[in-house]
Amino acid sequence: MILKIITSNQGKFIEYREALSSFSIDAEHVRIPYDEIQTSELSEVVEKGMAALKEKGLRDFIIDDSGMFVDALKGFPGVYSSYVQKTIGNAGILKLMENVNEREANFQCCIGCNVNGKDIIVTGKCDGVILKEEKGTDGFGYDPIFSHDGKISLAEMPIPEKNGISHRGNAVRLLMKELEDIIGNAKY
Ligand code: ITT
């Protein structure tokens, strides 16, 4: 089985390819722009994105809307994570967190999957903290400043290890539980 991963983000695609391979699903990278509405819920962005893509005739695909939610910043950047990464970036988040002791944060990944005419939406989460400085050179986006264990950053973890604990890895595992009913051969 092949699923199209519709994203502009190469880093996400590489993670999906690795995660889905354990379930004997092939991933194909497809770059088709779709409107991401501005709303307070990742799942709403995904729902609307799926509808727009299906209208264009797309089938058997995954889209993903993710965000990093920092407790001390009242959930910011959250649904604005993409804009914030492009503007103030990791250095900007570290600046906002200067002298802040409460560094808890969580990453969320909402997957929308269309397969065999059915839509599945699941959200995976990873709790962690914002580090005091950027660490590591792997991964993408906020990986250098986010740590699941308070020690190493996501950018210091090989992809299979990151998938083992990450918001995206957790979302894929939730998706596979639901997909089992539809395609019948998923193992988890
Ligand atoms: P698409 O919407 O085209 O899939 P995007 O990069 O815009 O790609 P999102 O809106 O889902 O994706 O991501 C919001 C921001 O969060 C963006 O800056 C990403 O780089 C970042 N991000 C998403 N997943 C991440 C992860 O696993 N680790 C670190 N940063 C991540």
Short mmCIF file of C-alpha atoms and ligand atoms in Angstrom, two decimals:
data_model
loop_
_atom_site.label_atom_id
_atom_site.label_comp_id
_atom_site.label_asym_id
_atom_site.label_seq_id
_atom_site.Cartn_x
_atom_site.Cartn_y
_atom_site.Cartn_z
CA MET A 1 0.00 0.00 0.00
CA ILE A 2 1.19 3.54 -0.80
CA LEU A 3 0.14 6.72 0.99
CA LYS A 4 0.86 10.18 -0.43
CA ILE A 5 2.38 12.46 2.20
CA ILE A 6 1.20 15.93 1.23
CA THR A 7 3.56 18.43 2.81
CA SER A 8 5.96 21.22 1.92
CA ASN A 9 8.22 19.97 4.72
CA GLN A 10 10.88 17.43 3.70
CA GLY A 11 11.67 16.69 7.37
CA LYS A 12 8.11 15.56 8.01
CA PHE A 13 8.16 13.35 4.91
CA ILE A 14 11.35 11.59 6.01
CA GLU A 15 9.80 10.86 9.42
CA TYR A 16 6.62 9.45 7.82
CA ARG A 17 8.63 7.27 5.44
CA GLU A 18 10.51 5.76 8.37
CA ALA A 19 7.47 5.38 10.64
CA LEU A 20 5.21 3.86 7.97
CA SER A 21 7.88 1.42 6.77
CA SER A 22 7.45 -0.53 10.05
CA PHE A 23 3.84 -1.08 8.99
CA SER A 24 4.76 -2.13 5.43
CA ILE A 25 3.28 1.07 3.99
CA ASP A 26 5.23 3.01 1.33
CA ALA A 27 5.27 6.80 1.48
CA GLU A 28 5.32 9.06 -1.57
CA HIS A 29 6.21 12.73 -1.14
CA VAL A 30 3.69 15.01 -2.87
CA ARG A 31 3.92 18.78 -2.73
CA ILE A 32 0.49 20.27 -3.44
CA PRO A 33 -0.28 23.56 -1.73
CA TYR A 34 -3.59 23.74 0.13
CA ASP A 35 -5.09 26.52 2.22
CA GLU A 36 -4.42 26.21 5.95
CA ILE A 37 -7.17 28.16 7.67
CA GLN A 38 -6.27 30.20 10.76
CA THR A 39 -8.10 28.68 13.73
CA SER A 40 -7.41 27.65 17.32
CA GLU A 41 -7.55 23.88 16.60
CA LEU A 42 -5.01 21.83 14.64
CA SER A 43 -7.75 19.30 13.82
CA GLU A 44 -9.90 21.99 12.17
CA VAL A 45 -7.01 22.97 9.89
CA VAL A 46 -6.62 19.30 8.97
CA GLU A 47 -10.33 18.74 8.39
CA LYS A 48 -10.60 21.72 6.03
CA GLY A 49 -7.32 20.80 4.29
CA MET A 50 -8.55 17.27 3.63
CA ALA A 51 -11.81 18.53 2.16
CA ALA A 52 -9.94 20.90 -0.18
CA LEU A 53 -7.58 18.14 -1.36
CA LYS A 54 -10.40 15.64 -1.93
CA GLU A 55 -12.16 18.29 -3.98
CA LYS A 56 -9.04 18.37 -6.18
CA GLY A 57 -9.42 14.60 -6.67
CA LEU A 58 -6.70 13.47 -4.25
CA ARG A 59 -7.18 10.08 -2.53
CA ASP A 60 -5.10 7.89 -0.19
CA PHE A 61 -3.07 10.64 1.44
CA ILE A 62 -1.83 12.00 4.75
CA ILE A 63 -1.67 15.64 5.79
CA ASP A 64 -0.23 16.87 9.07
CA ASP A 65 -0.67 20.06 11.06
CA SER A 66 1.65 20.33 14.02
CA GLY A 67 2.39 22.88 16.71
CA MET A 68 4.51 23.51 19.79
CA PHE A 69 2.62 24.73 22.87
CA VAL A 70 4.68 26.42 25.62
CA ASP A 71 2.99 26.51 29.05
CA ALA A 72 4.68 29.70 30.28
CA LEU A 73 3.63 31.46 27.05
CA LYS A 74 -0.01 30.34 27.51
CA GLY A 75 0.26 27.84 24.66
CA PHE A 76 2.11 30.12 22.21
CA PRO A 77 3.22 29.57 19.45
CA GLY A 78 0.66 26.70 19.13
CA VAL A 79 -1.36 27.10 15.95
CA TYR A 80 0.97 29.97 14.95
CA SER A 81 4.05 27.70 15.06
CA SER A 82 4.74 27.91 11.34
CA TYR A 83 4.62 31.71 11.21
CA VAL A 84 6.65 32.08 14.41
CA GLN A 85 9.33 29.66 13.17
CA LYS A 86 9.65 31.70 9.95
CA THR A 87 9.79 35.04 11.76
CA ILE A 88 11.44 34.98 15.21
CA GLY A 89 12.63 31.35 14.94
CA ASN A 90 14.18 29.29 17.72
CA ALA A 91 16.32 32.23 18.86
CA GLY A 92 13.15 34.27 19.33
CA ILE A 93 11.49 31.58 21.46
CA LEU A 94 14.65 31.26 23.58
CA LYS A 95 14.63 35.04 24.05
CA LEU A 96 10.98 34.95 25.20
CA MET A 97 11.93 32.17 27.63
CA GLU A 98 14.97 33.99 29.08
CA ASN A 99 14.85 33.89 32.89
CA VAL A 100 11.70 31.70 32.79
CA ASN A 101 12.03 28.72 35.13
CA GLU A 102 8.83 26.91 34.18
CA ARG A 103 9.90 25.44 30.83
CA GLU A 104 7.23 22.78 30.22
CA ALA A 105 5.89 22.53 26.70
CA ASN A 106 4.24 19.99 24.45
CA PHE A 107 4.29 19.23 20.77
CA GLN A 108 1.14 18.08 19.02
CA CYS A 109 0.76 16.48 15.61
CA CYS A 110 -2.66 16.14 14.03
CA ILE A 111 -2.78 13.69 11.13
CA GLY A 112 -5.56 13.58 8.58
CA CYS A 113 -5.52 10.38 6.58
CA ASN A 114 -7.77 9.52 3.64
CA VAL A 115 -7.68 5.84 2.76
CA ASN A 116 -10.09 3.56 0.90
CA GLY A 117 -12.70 6.34 0.86
CA LYS A 118 -12.58 6.92 4.63
CA ASP A 119 -11.18 9.85 6.62
CA ILE A 120 -9.31 9.36 9.89
CA ILE A 121 -8.11 12.23 12.10
CA VAL A 122 -5.83 11.53 15.09
CA THR A 123 -3.65 13.72 17.31
CA GLY A 124 -0.40 12.57 18.91
CA LYS A 125 1.34 14.44 21.71
CA CYS A 126 4.84 14.65 23.18
CA ASP A 127 5.41 16.35 26.53
CA GLY A 128 8.75 18.02 27.17
CA VAL A 129 10.60 21.21 27.98
CA ILE A 130 12.16 24.14 26.15
CA LEU A 131 15.93 23.91 26.49
CA LYS A 132 18.02 26.94 27.44
CA GLU A 133 19.99 26.82 24.19
CA GLU A 134 19.79 25.18 20.78
CA LYS A 135 21.29 21.68 20.70
CA GLY A 136 21.86 19.26 17.82
CA THR A 137 21.87 19.49 14.06
CA ASP A 138 19.39 16.80 12.99
CA GLY A 139 15.66 17.20 12.49
CA PHE A 140 13.97 20.48 11.60
CA GLY A 141 11.94 23.38 12.95
CA TYR A 142 11.84 23.52 16.75
CA ASP A 143 13.76 20.25 17.25
CA PRO A 144 16.97 21.96 18.56
CA ILE A 145 15.11 23.66 21.45
CA PHE A 146 12.60 20.93 22.42
CA SER A 147 13.51 18.04 24.68
CA HIS A 148 11.27 15.16 25.73
CA ASP A 149 13.46 14.22 28.72
CA GLY A 150 15.02 17.56 29.67
CA LYS A 151 18.44 16.33 28.52
CA ILE A 152 18.78 15.76 24.79
CA SER A 153 16.96 17.73 22.12
CA LEU A 154 14.90 16.16 19.34
CA ALA A 155 17.63 17.41 16.98
CA GLU A 156 20.10 15.08 18.71
CA MET A 157 18.01 11.96 18.05
CA PRO A 158 18.23 9.72 14.99
CA ILE A 159 14.86 9.57 13.15
CA PRO A 160 13.77 6.13 14.44
CA GLU A 161 14.45 7.28 18.02
CA LYS A 162 12.59 10.56 17.54
CA ASN A 163 9.66 8.64 16.01
CA GLY A 164 9.73 6.33 19.04
CA ILE A 165 8.76 9.15 21.42
CA SER A 166 7.54 12.05 19.28
CA HIS A 167 4.13 13.63 18.70
CA ARG A 168 4.32 12.43 15.07
CA GLY A 169 5.36 8.90 16.02
CA ASN A 170 2.52 8.75 18.58
CA ALA A 171 0.05 10.05 16.00
CA VAL A 172 1.18 7.41 13.48
CA ARG A 173 0.69 4.67 16.10
CA LEU A 174 -2.85 5.95 16.80
CA LEU A 175 -3.51 6.07 13.06
CA MET A 176 -2.34 2.48 12.61
CA LYS A 177 -4.78 1.26 15.25
CA GLU A 178 -7.62 2.85 13.29
CA LEU A 179 -6.24 1.77 9.91
CA GLU A 180 -6.15 -1.86 10.98
CA ASP A 181 -9.93 -2.02 10.61
CA ILE A 182 -9.77 -0.58 7.11
CA ILE A 183 -6.74 -2.26 5.54
CA GLY A 184 -6.56 -5.24 7.83
CA ASN A 185 -2.80 -5.84 7.79
CA ALA A 186 -1.33 -3.20 10.11
CA LYS A 187 0.84 -4.47 12.95
CA TYR A 188 1.52 -2.41 16.07
P1 ITT B 1 3.19 21.58 5.89
O1 ITT B 1 2.05 22.36 6.52
O2 ITT B 1 3.40 21.85 4.44
O3 ITT B 1 3.06 20.10 6.18
P2 ITT B 1 4.86 23.05 7.78
O4 ITT B 1 6.34 23.02 8.04
O5 ITT B 1 4.23 24.38 7.49
O6 ITT B 1 4.57 22.00 6.61
P3 ITT B 1 3.24 22.78 10.22
O7 ITT B 1 2.41 23.98 9.92
O8 ITT B 1 2.56 21.54 10.66
O9 ITT B 1 4.14 22.33 8.96
O10 ITT B 1 4.35 23.08 11.27
C1 ITT B 1 4.34 24.19 12.14
C2 ITT B 1 5.76 24.52 12.53
O11 ITT B 1 6.22 23.55 13.46
C3 ITT B 1 6.75 24.52 11.36
O12 ITT B 1 7.64 25.60 11.55
C4 ITT B 1 7.48 23.19 11.49
O13 ITT B 1 8.82 23.28 11.06
C5 ITT B 1 7.42 22.96 13.00
N1 ITT B 1 7.36 21.53 13.28
C6 ITT B 1 6.39 20.65 12.89
N2 ITT B 1 6.71 19.41 13.30
C7 ITT B 1 7.89 19.51 13.96
C8 ITT B 1 8.74 18.59 14.59
O14 ITT B 1 8.47 17.30 14.60
N3 ITT B 1 9.86 19.04 15.15
C9 ITT B 1 10.17 20.35 15.14
N4 ITT B 1 9.44 21.30 14.54
C10 ITT B 1 8.30 20.87 13.95
#
